[in-house]
Tab-separated table of C-alpha atoms in Angstrom:
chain	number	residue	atom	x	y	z
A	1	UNK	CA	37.656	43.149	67.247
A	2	UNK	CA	34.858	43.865	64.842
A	3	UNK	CA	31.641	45.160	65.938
A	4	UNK	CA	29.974	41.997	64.705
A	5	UNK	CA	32.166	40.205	67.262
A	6	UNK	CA	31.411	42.873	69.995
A	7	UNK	CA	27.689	43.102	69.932
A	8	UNK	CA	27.286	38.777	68.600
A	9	UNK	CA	25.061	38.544	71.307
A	10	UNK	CA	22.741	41.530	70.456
A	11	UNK	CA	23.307	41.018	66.820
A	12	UNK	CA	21.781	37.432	67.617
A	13	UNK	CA	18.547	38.212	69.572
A	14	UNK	CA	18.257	40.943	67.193
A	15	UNK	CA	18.252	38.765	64.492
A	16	UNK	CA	16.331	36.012	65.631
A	17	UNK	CA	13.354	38.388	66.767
A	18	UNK	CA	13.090	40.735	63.343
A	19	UNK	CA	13.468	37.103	61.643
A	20	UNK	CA	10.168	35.453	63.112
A	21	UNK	CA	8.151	38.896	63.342
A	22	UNK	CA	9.037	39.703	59.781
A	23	UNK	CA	8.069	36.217	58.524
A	24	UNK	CA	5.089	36.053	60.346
A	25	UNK	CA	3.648	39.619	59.415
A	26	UNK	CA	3.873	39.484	56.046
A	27	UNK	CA	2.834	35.769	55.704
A	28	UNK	CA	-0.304	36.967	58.064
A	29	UNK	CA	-1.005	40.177	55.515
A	30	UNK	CA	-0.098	38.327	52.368
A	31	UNK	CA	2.609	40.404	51.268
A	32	UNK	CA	5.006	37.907	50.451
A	33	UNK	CA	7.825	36.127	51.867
A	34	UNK	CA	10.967	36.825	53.821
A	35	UNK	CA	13.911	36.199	51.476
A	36	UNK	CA	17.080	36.973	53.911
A	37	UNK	CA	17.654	39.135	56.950
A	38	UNK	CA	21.257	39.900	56.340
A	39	UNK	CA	23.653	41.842	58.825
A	40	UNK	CA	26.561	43.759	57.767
A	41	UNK	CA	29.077	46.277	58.936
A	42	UNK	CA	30.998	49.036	56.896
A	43	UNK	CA	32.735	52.366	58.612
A	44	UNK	CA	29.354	53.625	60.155
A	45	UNK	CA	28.207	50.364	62.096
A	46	UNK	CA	26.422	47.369	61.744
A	47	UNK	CA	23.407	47.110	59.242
A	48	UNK	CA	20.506	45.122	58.995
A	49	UNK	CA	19.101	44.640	55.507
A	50	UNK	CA	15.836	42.317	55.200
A	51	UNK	CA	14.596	41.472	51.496
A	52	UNK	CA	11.221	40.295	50.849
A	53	UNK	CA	9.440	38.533	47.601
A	54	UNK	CA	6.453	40.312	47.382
A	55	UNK	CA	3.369	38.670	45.854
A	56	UNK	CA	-0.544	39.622	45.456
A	57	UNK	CA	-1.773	43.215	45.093
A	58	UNK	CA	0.948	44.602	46.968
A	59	UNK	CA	3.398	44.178	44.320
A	60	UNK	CA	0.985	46.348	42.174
A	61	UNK	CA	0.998	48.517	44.738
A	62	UNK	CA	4.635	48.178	45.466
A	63	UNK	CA	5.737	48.759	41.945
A	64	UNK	CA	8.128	45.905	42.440
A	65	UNK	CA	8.582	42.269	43.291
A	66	UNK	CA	11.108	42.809	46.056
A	67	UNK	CA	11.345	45.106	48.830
A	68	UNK	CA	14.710	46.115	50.727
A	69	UNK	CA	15.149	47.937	53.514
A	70	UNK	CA	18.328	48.546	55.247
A	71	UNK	CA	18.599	50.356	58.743
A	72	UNK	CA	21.855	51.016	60.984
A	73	UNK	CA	21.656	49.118	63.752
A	74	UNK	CA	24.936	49.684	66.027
A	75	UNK	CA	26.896	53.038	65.574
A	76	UNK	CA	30.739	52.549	65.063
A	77	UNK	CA	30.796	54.941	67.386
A	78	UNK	CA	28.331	54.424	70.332
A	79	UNK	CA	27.217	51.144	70.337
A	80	UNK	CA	23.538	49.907	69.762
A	81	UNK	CA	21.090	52.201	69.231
A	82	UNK	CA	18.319	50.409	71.083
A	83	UNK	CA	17.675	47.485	72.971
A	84	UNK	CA	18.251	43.745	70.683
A	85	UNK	CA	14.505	43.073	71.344
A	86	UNK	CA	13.507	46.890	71.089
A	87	UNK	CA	15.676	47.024	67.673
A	88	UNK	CA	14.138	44.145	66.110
A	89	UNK	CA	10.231	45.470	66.645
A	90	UNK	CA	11.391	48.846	65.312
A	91	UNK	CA	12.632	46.988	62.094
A	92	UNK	CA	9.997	44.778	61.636
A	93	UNK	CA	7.364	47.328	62.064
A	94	UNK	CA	8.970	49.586	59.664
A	95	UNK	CA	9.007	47.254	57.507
A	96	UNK	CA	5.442	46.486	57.673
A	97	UNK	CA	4.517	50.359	57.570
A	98	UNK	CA	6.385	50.628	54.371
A	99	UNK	CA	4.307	47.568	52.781
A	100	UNK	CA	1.131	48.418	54.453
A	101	UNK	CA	1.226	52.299	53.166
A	102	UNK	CA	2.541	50.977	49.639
A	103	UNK	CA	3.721	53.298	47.154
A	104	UNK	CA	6.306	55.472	48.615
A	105	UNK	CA	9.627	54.154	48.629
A	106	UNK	CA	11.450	53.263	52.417
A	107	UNK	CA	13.781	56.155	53.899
Protein backbone atom coordinates (compact mmCIF):
# COMPACT_ATOMS: atom_id res chain seq x y z
CA UNK A 1 0.00 0.00 0.00
CA UNK A 2 1.34 3.36 -1.02
CA UNK A 3 1.57 6.15 1.30
CA UNK A 4 -0.89 8.08 -0.82
CA UNK A 5 -3.34 5.26 -0.03
CA UNK A 6 -2.31 5.24 3.73
CA UNK A 7 -2.57 8.83 4.69
CA UNK A 8 -5.85 9.57 1.63
CA UNK A 9 -7.57 10.96 4.36
CA UNK A 10 -4.85 13.43 5.60
CA UNK A 11 -3.59 13.90 2.14
CA UNK A 12 -7.32 15.13 1.51
CA UNK A 13 -7.94 17.70 4.32
CA UNK A 14 -4.50 18.64 3.65
CA UNK A 15 -5.21 19.39 0.34
CA UNK A 16 -8.41 20.91 0.49
CA UNK A 17 -7.21 23.47 3.29
CA UNK A 18 -3.64 24.68 1.55
CA UNK A 19 -6.03 24.78 -1.69
CA UNK A 20 -8.59 27.53 -0.41
CA UNK A 21 -5.92 29.42 1.89
CA UNK A 22 -3.48 29.56 -0.97
CA UNK A 23 -6.13 30.83 -3.44
CA UNK A 24 -7.49 33.18 -1.24
CA UNK A 25 -4.11 34.84 0.00
CA UNK A 26 -2.68 35.55 -2.98
CA UNK A 27 -5.95 36.64 -4.76
CA UNK A 28 -6.37 39.00 -1.43
CA UNK A 29 -2.48 40.39 -1.92
CA UNK A 30 -2.58 40.39 -5.68
CA UNK A 31 0.11 38.10 -6.30
CA UNK A 32 -1.41 36.02 -8.75
CA UNK A 33 -3.24 32.91 -9.07
CA UNK A 34 -3.09 29.35 -7.85
CA UNK A 35 -2.20 27.17 -10.85
CA UNK A 36 -2.19 23.45 -9.20
CA UNK A 37 -1.57 22.06 -5.74
CA UNK A 38 -0.14 18.77 -6.78
CA UNK A 39 0.78 15.79 -4.34
CA UNK A 40 3.33 13.29 -5.05
CA UNK A 41 5.36 10.56 -3.49
CA UNK A 42 8.97 9.29 -4.40
CA UNK A 43 11.37 7.15 -1.81
CA UNK A 44 11.34 9.98 0.92
CA UNK A 45 7.43 10.53 1.32
CA UNK A 46 4.71 12.33 0.05
CA UNK A 47 5.21 15.92 -1.46
CA UNK A 48 3.18 18.77 -1.89
CA UNK A 49 4.13 21.09 -4.74
CA UNK A 50 1.79 24.31 -5.29
CA UNK A 51 2.54 26.52 -8.53
CA UNK A 52 1.35 29.94 -8.81
CA UNK A 53 1.01 32.55 -11.96
CA UNK A 54 2.29 35.48 -10.58
CA UNK A 55 1.12 38.87 -11.89
CA UNK A 56 1.62 42.74 -10.83
CA UNK A 57 4.79 44.03 -9.15
CA UNK A 58 5.53 40.90 -7.58
CA UNK A 59 6.67 39.28 -10.62
CA UNK A 60 9.24 42.20 -10.83
CA UNK A 61 10.00 41.48 -7.64
CA UNK A 62 9.86 37.79 -8.07
CA UNK A 63 12.10 37.71 -11.06
CA UNK A 64 9.67 35.26 -12.56
CA UNK A 65 6.14 34.58 -13.65
CA UNK A 66 5.71 31.39 -11.67
CA UNK A 67 6.52 30.40 -8.30
CA UNK A 68 7.01 26.64 -7.03
CA UNK A 69 7.42 25.45 -3.92
CA UNK A 70 7.60 21.92 -2.94
CA UNK A 71 7.66 20.69 0.81
CA UNK A 72 7.67 16.94 2.23
CA UNK A 73 4.72 16.36 3.74
CA UNK A 74 4.63 12.58 5.13
CA UNK A 75 8.06 10.83 5.84
CA UNK A 76 8.37 7.28 4.24
CA UNK A 77 9.44 6.59 7.32
CA UNK A 78 7.33 8.13 10.18
CA UNK A 79 4.29 9.19 8.92
CA UNK A 80 2.96 12.88 8.75
CA UNK A 81 4.90 15.39 9.97
CA UNK A 82 2.12 17.53 11.38
CA UNK A 83 -1.40 17.62 11.77
CA UNK A 84 -3.59 17.69 7.93
CA UNK A 85 -4.98 21.10 9.09
CA UNK A 86 -1.63 22.14 10.91
CA UNK A 87 0.31 21.01 7.54
CA UNK A 88 -1.73 22.91 5.24
CA UNK A 89 -1.32 26.52 7.27
CA UNK A 90 2.42 25.79 7.44
CA UNK A 91 2.39 25.48 3.53
CA UNK A 92 0.29 28.13 2.75
CA UNK A 93 2.00 30.55 4.95
CA UNK A 94 5.29 29.68 3.58
CA UNK A 95 4.20 30.24 0.65
CA UNK A 96 2.98 33.62 1.30
CA UNK A 97 6.32 34.54 3.25
CA UNK A 98 8.25 33.64 0.21
CA UNK A 99 5.98 36.07 -2.07
CA UNK A 100 5.56 38.66 0.52
CA UNK A 101 9.58 38.93 1.23
CA UNK A 102 10.17 38.65 -2.71
CA UNK A 103 13.50 38.21 -4.02
CA UNK A 104 15.10 35.33 -2.39
CA UNK A 105 14.37 32.13 -3.80
CA UNK A 106 12.13 29.32 -1.45
CA UNK A 107 14.32 26.68 0.59
Amino acid sequence: MSLRDRYADHLTTFHEQASAQITHQVSRDNHGTLRSLDISEDEQGVWAEAVIDLHGDVVARWGSEVYKRRNLIILNEGGPLDDAAFGADLFSTAVMEDLDTSGRQPG
